[in-house]
Coordinates of C-alpha atoms in Angstrom, one line a residue:
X158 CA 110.4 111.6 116.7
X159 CA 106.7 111.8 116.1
X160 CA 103.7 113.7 117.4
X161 CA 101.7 111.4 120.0
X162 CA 98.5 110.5 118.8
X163 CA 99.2 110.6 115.2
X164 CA 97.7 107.2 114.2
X165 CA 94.8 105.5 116.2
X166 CA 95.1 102.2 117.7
X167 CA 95.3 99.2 115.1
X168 CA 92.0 98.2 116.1
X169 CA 91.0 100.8 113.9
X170 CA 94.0 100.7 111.5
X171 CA 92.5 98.3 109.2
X172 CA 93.0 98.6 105.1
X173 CA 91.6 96.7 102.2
X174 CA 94.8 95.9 100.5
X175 CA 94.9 94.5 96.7
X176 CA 96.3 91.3 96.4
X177 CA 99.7 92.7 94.1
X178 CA 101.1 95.5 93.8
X179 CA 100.4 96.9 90.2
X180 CA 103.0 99.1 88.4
X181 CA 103.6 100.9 85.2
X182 CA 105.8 103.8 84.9
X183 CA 104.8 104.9 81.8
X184 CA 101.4 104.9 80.3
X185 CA 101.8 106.2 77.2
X186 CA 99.0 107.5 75.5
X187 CA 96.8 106.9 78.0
X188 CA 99.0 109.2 80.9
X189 CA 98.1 112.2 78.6
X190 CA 94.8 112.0 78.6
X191 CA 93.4 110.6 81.6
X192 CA 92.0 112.4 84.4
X193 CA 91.5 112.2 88.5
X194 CA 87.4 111.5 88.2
X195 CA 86.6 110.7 92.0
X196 CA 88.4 113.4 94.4
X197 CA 86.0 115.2 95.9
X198 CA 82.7 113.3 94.4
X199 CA 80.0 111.7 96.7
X200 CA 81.2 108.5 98.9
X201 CA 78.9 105.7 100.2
X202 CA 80.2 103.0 101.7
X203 CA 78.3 99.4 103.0
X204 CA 79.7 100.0 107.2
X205 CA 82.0 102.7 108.8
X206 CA 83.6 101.3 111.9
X207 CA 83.2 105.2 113.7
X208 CA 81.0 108.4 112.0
X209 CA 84.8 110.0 111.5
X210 CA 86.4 107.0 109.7
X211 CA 83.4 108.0 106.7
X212 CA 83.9 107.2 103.2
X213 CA 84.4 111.1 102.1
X214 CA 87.8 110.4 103.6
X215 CA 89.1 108.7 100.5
X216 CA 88.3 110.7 98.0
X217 CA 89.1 114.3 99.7
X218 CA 92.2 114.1 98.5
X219 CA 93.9 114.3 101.8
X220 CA 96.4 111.4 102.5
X221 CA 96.0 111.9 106.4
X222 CA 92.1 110.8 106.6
X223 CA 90.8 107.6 105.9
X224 CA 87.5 105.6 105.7
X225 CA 87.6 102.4 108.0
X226 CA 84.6 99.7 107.9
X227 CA 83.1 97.9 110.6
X228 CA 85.3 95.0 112.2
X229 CA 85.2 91.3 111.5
X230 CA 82.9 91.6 108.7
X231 CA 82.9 90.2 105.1
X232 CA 82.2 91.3 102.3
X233 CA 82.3 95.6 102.4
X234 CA 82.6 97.7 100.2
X235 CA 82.8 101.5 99.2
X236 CA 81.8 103.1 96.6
X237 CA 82.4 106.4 94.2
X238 CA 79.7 108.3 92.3
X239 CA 81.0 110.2 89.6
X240 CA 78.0 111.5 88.7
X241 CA 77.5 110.5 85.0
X242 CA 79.1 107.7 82.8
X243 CA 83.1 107.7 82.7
X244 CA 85.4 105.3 80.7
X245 CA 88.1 103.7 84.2
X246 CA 91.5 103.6 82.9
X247 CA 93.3 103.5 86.1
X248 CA 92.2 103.2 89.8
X249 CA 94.7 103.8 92.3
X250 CA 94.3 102.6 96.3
X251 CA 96.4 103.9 99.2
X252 CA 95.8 101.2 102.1
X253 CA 95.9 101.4 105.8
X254 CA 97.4 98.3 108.0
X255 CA 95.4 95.3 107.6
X256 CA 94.1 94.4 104.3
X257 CA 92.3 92.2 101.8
X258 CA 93.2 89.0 100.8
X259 CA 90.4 89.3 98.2
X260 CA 89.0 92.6 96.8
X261 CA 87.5 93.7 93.5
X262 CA 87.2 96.7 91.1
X263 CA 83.6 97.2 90.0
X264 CA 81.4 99.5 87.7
X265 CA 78.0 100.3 87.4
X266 CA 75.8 102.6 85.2
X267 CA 73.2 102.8 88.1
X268 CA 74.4 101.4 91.4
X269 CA 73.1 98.2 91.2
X270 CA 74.0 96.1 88.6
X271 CA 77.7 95.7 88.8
X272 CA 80.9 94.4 86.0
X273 CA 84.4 93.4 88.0
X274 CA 86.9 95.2 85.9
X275 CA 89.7 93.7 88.2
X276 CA 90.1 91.0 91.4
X277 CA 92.7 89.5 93.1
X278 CA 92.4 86.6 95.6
X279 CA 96.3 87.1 97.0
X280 CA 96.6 90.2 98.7
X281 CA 99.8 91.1 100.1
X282 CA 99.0 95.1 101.8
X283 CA 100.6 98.6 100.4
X284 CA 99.5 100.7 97.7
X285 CA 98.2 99.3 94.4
X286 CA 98.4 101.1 91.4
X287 CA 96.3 99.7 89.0
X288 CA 96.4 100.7 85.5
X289 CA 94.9 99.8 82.0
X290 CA 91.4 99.1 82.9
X291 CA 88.9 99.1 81.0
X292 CA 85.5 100.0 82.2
X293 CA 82.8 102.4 81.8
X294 CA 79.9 103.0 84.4
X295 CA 78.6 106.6 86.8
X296 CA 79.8 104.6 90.0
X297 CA 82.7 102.6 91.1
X298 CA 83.3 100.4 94.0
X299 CA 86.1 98.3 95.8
X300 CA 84.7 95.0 97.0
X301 CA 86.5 93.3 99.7
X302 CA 85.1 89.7 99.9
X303 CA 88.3 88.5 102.4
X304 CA 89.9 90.2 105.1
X305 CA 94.1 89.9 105.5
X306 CA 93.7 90.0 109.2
X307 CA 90.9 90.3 112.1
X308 CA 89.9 93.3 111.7
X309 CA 88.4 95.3 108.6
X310 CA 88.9 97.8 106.0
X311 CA 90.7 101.0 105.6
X312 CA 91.8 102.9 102.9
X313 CA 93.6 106.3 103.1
X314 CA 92.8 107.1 99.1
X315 CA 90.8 105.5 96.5
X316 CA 90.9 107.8 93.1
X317 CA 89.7 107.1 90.2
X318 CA 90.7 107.7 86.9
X319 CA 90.1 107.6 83.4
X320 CA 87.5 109.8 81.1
X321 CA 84.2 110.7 79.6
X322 CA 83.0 107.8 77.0
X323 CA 84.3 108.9 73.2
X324 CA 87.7 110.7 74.7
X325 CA 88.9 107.3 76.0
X326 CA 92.4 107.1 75.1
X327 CA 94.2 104.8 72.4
X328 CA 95.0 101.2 73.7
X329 CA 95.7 100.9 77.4
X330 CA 98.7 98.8 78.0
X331 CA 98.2 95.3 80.3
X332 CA 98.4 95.8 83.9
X333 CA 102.0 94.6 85.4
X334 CA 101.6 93.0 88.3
X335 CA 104.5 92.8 91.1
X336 CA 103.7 91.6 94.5
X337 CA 105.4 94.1 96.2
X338 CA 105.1 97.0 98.6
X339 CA 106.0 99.7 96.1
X340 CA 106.2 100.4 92.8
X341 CA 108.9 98.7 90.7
X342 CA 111.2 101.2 88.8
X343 CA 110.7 100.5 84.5
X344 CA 114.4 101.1 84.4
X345 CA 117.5 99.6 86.2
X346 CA 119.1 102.7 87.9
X347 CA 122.2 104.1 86.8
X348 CA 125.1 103.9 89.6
X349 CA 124.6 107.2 90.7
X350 CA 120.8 109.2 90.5
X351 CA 120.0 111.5 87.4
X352 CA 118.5 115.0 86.9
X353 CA 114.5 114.5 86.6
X354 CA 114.1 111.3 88.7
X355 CA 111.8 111.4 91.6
X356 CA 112.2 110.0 94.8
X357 CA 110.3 106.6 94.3
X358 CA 113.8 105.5 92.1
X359 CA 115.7 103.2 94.2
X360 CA 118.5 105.4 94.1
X361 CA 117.0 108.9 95.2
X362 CA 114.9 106.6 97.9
X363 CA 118.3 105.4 99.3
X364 CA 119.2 109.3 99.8
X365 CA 116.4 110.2 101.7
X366 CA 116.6 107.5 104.3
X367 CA 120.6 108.4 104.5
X368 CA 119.2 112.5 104.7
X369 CA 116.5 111.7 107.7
X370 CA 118.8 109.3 109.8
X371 CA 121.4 111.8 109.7
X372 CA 118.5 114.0 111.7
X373 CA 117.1 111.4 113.5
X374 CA 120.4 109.0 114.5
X375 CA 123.4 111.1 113.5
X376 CA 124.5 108.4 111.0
X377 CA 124.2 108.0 107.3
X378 CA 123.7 104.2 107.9
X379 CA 120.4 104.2 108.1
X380 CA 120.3 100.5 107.8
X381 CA 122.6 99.9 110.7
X382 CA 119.4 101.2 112.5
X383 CA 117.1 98.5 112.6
X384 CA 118.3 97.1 115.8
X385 CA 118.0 101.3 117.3
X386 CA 115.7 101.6 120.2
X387 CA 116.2 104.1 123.3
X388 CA 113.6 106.1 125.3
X389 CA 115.2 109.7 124.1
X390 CA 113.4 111.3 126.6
X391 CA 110.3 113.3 124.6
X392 CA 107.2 111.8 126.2
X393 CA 106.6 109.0 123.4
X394 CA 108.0 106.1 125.4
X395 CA 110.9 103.9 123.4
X396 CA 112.0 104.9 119.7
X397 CA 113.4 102.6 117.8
X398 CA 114.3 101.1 114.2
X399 CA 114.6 103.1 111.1
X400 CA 112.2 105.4 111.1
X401 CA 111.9 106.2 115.1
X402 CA 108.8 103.5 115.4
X403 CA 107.5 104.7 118.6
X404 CA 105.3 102.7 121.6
X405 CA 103.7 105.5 122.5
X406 CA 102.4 106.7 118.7
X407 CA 100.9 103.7 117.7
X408 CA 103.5 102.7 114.9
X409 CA 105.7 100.5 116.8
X410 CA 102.5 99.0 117.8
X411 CA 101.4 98.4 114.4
X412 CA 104.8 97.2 113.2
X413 CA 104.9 94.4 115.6
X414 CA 101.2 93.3 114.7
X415 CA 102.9 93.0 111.4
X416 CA 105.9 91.2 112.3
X417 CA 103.3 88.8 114.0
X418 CA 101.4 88.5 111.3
X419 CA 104.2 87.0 109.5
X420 CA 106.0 85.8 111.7
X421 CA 103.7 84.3 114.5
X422 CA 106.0 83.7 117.3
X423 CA 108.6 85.8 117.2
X424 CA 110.2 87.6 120.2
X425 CA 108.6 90.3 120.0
X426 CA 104.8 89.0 120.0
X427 CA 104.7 88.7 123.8
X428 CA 104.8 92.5 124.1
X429 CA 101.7 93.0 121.8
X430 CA 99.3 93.3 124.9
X431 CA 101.8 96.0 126.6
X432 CA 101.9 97.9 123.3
X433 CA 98.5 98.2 123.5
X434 CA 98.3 99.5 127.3
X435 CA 101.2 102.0 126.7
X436 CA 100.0 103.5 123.7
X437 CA 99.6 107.4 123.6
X438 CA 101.7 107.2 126.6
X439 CA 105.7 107.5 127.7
X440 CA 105.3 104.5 129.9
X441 CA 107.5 101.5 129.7
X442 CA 104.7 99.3 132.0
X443 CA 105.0 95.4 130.6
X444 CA 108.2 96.2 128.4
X445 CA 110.9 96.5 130.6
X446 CA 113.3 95.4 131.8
X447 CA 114.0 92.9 128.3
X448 CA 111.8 94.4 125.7
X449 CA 115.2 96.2 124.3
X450 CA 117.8 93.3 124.0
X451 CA 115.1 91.4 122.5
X452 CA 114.0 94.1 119.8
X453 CA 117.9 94.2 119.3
X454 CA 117.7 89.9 118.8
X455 CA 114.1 90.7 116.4
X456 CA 116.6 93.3 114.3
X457 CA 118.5 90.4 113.0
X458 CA 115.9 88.9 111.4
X459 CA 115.3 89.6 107.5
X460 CA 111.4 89.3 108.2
X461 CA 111.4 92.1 110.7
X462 CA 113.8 94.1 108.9
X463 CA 111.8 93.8 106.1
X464 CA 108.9 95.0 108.1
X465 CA 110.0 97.8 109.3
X466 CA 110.9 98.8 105.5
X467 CA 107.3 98.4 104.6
X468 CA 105.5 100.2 107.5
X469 CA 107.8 103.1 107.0
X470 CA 106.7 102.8 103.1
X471 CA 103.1 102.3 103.7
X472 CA 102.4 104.7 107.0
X473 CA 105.5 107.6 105.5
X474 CA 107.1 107.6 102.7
X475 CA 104.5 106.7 100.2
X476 CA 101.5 108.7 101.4
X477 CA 104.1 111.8 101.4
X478 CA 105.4 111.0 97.8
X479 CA 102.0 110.7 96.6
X480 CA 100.7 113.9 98.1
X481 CA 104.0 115.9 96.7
X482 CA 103.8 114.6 93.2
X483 CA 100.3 115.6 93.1
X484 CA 101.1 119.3 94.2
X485 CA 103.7 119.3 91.7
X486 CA 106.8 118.5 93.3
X487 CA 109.8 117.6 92.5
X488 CA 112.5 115.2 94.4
X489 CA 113.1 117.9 96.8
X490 CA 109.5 118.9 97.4
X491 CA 109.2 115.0 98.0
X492 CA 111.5 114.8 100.6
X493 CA 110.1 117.9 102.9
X494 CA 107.2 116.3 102.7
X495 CA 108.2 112.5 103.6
X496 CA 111.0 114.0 106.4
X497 CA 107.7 116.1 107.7
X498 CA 105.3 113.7 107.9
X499 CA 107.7 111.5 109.8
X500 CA 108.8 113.8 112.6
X501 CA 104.9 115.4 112.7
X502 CA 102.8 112.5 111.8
X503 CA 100.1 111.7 109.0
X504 CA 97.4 113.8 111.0
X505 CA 95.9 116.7 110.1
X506 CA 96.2 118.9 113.5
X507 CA 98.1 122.5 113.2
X508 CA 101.3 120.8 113.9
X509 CA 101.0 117.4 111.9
X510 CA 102.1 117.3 108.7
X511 CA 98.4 118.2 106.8
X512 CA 98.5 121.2 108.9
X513 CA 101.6 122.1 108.0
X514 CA 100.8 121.8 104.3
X515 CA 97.5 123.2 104.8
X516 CA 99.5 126.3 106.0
X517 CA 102.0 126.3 103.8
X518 CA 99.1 126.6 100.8
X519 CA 97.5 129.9 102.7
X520 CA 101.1 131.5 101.3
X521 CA 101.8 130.4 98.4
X522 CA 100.2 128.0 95.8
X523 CA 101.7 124.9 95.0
X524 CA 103.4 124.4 91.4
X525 CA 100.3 121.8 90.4
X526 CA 97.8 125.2 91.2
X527 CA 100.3 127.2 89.0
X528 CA 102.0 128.5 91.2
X529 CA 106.3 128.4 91.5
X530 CA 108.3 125.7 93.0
X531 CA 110.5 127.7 94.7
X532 CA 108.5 129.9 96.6
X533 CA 106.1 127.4 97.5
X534 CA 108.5 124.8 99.2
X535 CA 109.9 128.1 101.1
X536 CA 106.5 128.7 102.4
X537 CA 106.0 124.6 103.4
X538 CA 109.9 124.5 105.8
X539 CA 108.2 128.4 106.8
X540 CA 105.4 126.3 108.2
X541 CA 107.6 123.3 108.8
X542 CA 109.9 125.6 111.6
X543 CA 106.7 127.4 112.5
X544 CA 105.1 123.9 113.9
X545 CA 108.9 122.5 115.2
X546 CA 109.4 125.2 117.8
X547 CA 106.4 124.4 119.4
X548 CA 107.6 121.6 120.9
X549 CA 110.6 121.7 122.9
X550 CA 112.2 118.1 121.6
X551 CA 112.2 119.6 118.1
X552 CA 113.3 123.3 119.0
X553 CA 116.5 122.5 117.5
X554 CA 115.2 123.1 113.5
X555 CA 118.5 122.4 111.7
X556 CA 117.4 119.4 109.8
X557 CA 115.5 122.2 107.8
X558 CA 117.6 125.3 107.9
X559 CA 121.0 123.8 107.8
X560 CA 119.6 120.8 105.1
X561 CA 116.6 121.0 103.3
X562 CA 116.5 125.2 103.1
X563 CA 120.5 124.6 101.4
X564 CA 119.1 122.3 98.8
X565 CA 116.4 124.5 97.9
X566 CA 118.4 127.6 97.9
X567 CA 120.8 126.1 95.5
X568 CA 117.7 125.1 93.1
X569 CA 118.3 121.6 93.6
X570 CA 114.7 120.3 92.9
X571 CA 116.4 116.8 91.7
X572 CA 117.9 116.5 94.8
X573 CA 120.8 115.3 92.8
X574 CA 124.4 114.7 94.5
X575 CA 127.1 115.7 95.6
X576 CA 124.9 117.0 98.7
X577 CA 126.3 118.6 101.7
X578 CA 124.7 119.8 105.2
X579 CA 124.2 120.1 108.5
X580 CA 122.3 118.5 111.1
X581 CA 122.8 119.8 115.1
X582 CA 126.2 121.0 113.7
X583 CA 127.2 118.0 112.4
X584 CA 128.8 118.1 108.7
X585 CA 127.5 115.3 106.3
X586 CA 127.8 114.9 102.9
X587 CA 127.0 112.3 99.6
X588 CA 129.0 112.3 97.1
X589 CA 128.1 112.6 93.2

């Protein structure tokens, strides 16, 4: 269930992706005294591939814009100015679709003369985290020096952190590298989620997919849903998989270009071209009549599967996440986020989820402004409703006041179980 035209066409859905994921969940001393140097700070870049796709889009601070570079061209780059000298402790990179095989971190005291602080030649897409640098310059820049697919760059975020020279913090600790989509968890999770945990641990992740595909397939399975695809009927053409992928919102496209990418070949490739007519569109011209048994055939295989669990990572969950914990939110505050951006879209329209939040902020001020948890997340499923009813498919606003409003009613920020709700009048529950 998403909002049509939430995501442009992969064309211009390209990312300059790190070669590894990098993770640390603790950073000792280094956590307390670090600070976010680039949001907001002037943005240069070497191309943009459209005068909207600009480099101020990834350091506003706003996970629905991005900077995208020209197309089919090696090496680019973008840059930060942070307007005098900093010690870089930690730069963090939120990616679009395509990526980077190669990319590196860079300083420079004047814009010119540059020190790589970090490279990779092996880059695998997602978000990377990367921690304990150790740098010092006015300016930073992510080099890309080889493209992951045909097309360019994109990034949806590139902060920067760290501090002014002589407040550096004590020893950093070594960058942990793990080629993966997300962050690994420092700790193994306990066999049932615990008070203070946010929703990036396994565990609490495992509840939000179960809470949205009870609202979006009537089923806590969620992973019975890979093989899901029907055209429900609300002008975005087929919905399918776990997160509703949808051909006429650009996601299903970008999924299968993914899939492809992997996988060259596979069943679904052939339907690339008519993804590309039908997007922004309900039609089903050049998918029918097999593109459904063999999305259902594509569904058994572990590569597409794992797929889908990356897109909805990369383009959902961990742009919502992100944006929550740095508002101040807790597990719960996460999850009205990630269930919003999924039904609304990334975009930043009235009725997508950075208008949403960008209304819910005119009420109340988030917990990271000082402002209280409570009231705050009241004001965001306020907005959340407000921007459901105006569109008849989503009229039907249960998933929020039968759901989310109970869980924040009874103070459970954690979003720890036993859990119990409604969605269209039908009773779910997890246990503790």
């Amino acid at each position: 269930m998403k909002i049509p035209g939430r995501l442009v066409g992969i064309g211009a859905a390209v990312a300059l992706i790190g070669g590894v994921t990098v993770a640390v969940t603790t950073y000792g001393a280094e956590a307390a005294t670090e600070s976010l140097l680039s949001q907001g700070r002037p943005a240069t870049s070497s191309s943009d591939e459209l005068s909207s796709l600009g480099p101020g889009n990834a350091v506003d601070g706003n996970t629905g814009t991005r900077w995208a570079s020209a197309e089919g061209v090696d090496p680019q780059w973008i840059r930060v100015d942070l307007g005098a000298a900093k010690t870089i402790t930690h730069v963090n990179l939120s990616w679009e679709a395509a990526y980077a095989k190669a990319y590196q971190i860079q300083t420079s005291p004047d814009g010119s003369a540059w020190t790589t602080i970090f490279s990779t030649t092996t880059g695998n897409g997602a978000t990377d985290d990367l921690t304990g640098l150790n740098g010092t310059g006015r300016y930073v820049r992510v080099l890309g020096t080889a493209r992951g697919t045909t097309y360019g760059y994109s990034l949806w975020e590139f902060k920067v952190y760290g501090t002014t020279p002589g407040t550096q913090p004590s020893a950093s600790p070594t960058p942990s590298k793990t080629p993966s989509s997300s962050p690994t968890p420092s700790k193994t999770p306990s066999s049932s989620p615990s008070a203070g945990k946010d929703l990036t641990d396994p565990r609490k992740k495992d509840i939000a997919m179960q809470l949205v595909s009870s609202a979006e397939n009537s089923s806590l399975d969620w992973k019975a849903q890979y093989k899901y695809i029907e055209d429900i009927g609300d002008g975005r053409g087929y919905t399918a998989g776990i997160i509703g992928f949808c051909s006429g919102t650009g996601d299903m496209l970008e999924l299968v270009q993914l899939y492809t990418q992997r996988v060259p070949g596979n069943v679904l490739a052939k339907y690339l071209p008519a993804l590309r007519n039908v997007d922004g569109t309900d039609s089903h011209a050049g998918l029918d009549p097999n593109f459904t048994r063999d999305w259902k055939t594509a569904a058994a295989d572990p590569a597409f599967q794992t797929a889908q669990n990356d897109e909805r990572d990369r383009v959902y969950f961990n742009p919502s996440v992100q944006q929550a914990k740095a508002d101040g939110l807790r597990a719960l505050g996460q999850f009205a986020y990630y269930d919003a951006i999924v039904m609304h879209g990334p975009g930043d329209s009235a009725v997508s989820f950075g208008g949403i939040r960008r209304a819910a902020m005119a009420k109340a001020r988030t917990p990271a402004q000082g402002g209280d948890e409570f009231t705050y997340l009241n004001a965001f499923l306020d907005a959340r409703v407000a921007a459901m009813k105006t569109e008849e498919a989503h009229s039907d606003t249960s998933r929020v006041d039968t759901a989310q409003r109970v869980f924040l009613n009874n103070r459970n920020f954690d979003l720890n179980p036993p859990l119990s709700w409604k969605v269209y009048g039908d009773p779910f529950s997890i246990p503790a």
